[in-house]
Amino acid sequence: MISLEQVEQLLALADEVEADKEAFARYFKVDGIAQLKAKDFDRAIAAMNKKRAK
């Protein structure tokens, strides 16, 4: 799983881009961002940044 710092980073980014956190978690097949697998962290950051670019 990802670290607490990574969770905080993703949550802050999600707030910044006004992402639907529940939908985001469902996309990664987890119950919440804190349960995200470490291997998916870079992909999650990229997805948030892509949303920001829109």
Short mmCIF file of C-alpha atoms in Angstrom, two decimals:
data_model
loop_
_atom_site.label_atom_id
_atom_site.label_comp_id
_atom_site.label_asym_id
_atom_site.label_seq_id
_atom_site.Cartn_x
_atom_site.Cartn_y
_atom_site.Cartn_z
CA MET A 1 0.00 0.00 0.00
CA ILE A 2 1.02 3.61 -0.37
CA SER A 3 2.54 5.63 2.47
CA LEU A 4 0.70 8.21 4.55
CA GLU A 5 2.60 10.97 2.72
CA GLN A 6 1.49 9.57 -0.63
CA VAL A 7 -2.13 9.40 0.60
CA GLU A 8 -1.92 13.03 1.66
CA GLN A 9 -0.39 13.99 -1.70
CA LEU A 10 -3.17 12.24 -3.63
CA LEU A 11 -5.91 13.70 -1.45
CA ALA A 12 -4.52 17.21 -1.87
CA LEU A 13 -4.28 16.74 -5.62
CA ALA A 14 -7.80 15.30 -5.73
CA ASP A 15 -9.11 18.37 -3.90
CA GLU A 16 -7.20 20.67 -6.25
CA VAL A 17 -8.67 19.11 -9.39
CA GLU A 18 -12.08 18.55 -7.74
CA ALA A 19 -11.90 14.81 -8.41
CA ASP A 20 -14.62 12.42 -7.26
CA LYS A 21 -12.59 10.46 -4.69
CA GLU A 22 -15.10 7.61 -4.49
CA ALA A 23 -15.09 7.14 -8.26
CA PHE A 24 -11.32 7.38 -8.27
CA ALA A 25 -11.08 4.63 -5.65
CA ARG A 26 -13.54 2.45 -7.59
CA TYR A 27 -11.44 2.92 -10.73
CA PHE A 28 -8.45 1.46 -8.89
CA LYS A 29 -10.67 -1.22 -7.29
CA VAL A 30 -10.00 -0.14 -3.70
CA ASP A 31 -12.28 1.03 -0.90
CA GLY A 32 -10.44 4.34 -0.51
CA ILE A 33 -7.35 6.17 -1.66
CA ALA A 34 -5.46 4.97 1.43
CA GLN A 35 -5.80 1.37 0.18
CA LEU A 36 -4.17 2.14 -3.17
CA LYS A 37 -1.39 -0.27 -4.08
CA ALA A 38 2.11 1.20 -4.26
CA LYS A 39 2.47 -0.03 -7.85
CA ASP A 40 -0.53 2.12 -8.84
CA PHE A 41 0.67 5.35 -7.23
CA ASP A 42 2.41 6.78 -10.30
CA ARG A 43 -0.61 5.92 -12.45
CA ALA A 44 -2.90 7.63 -9.92
CA ILE A 45 -0.78 10.79 -9.93
CA ALA A 46 -0.77 10.79 -13.73
CA ALA A 47 -4.57 10.44 -13.79
CA MET A 48 -4.97 13.39 -11.41
CA ASN A 49 -2.56 15.51 -13.46
CA LYS A 50 -4.42 14.61 -16.63
CA LYS A 51 -7.65 15.82 -15.00
CA ARG A 52 -5.90 19.05 -14.01
CA ALA A 53 -4.86 19.64 -17.64
CA LYS A 54 -8.49 19.64 -18.81
#
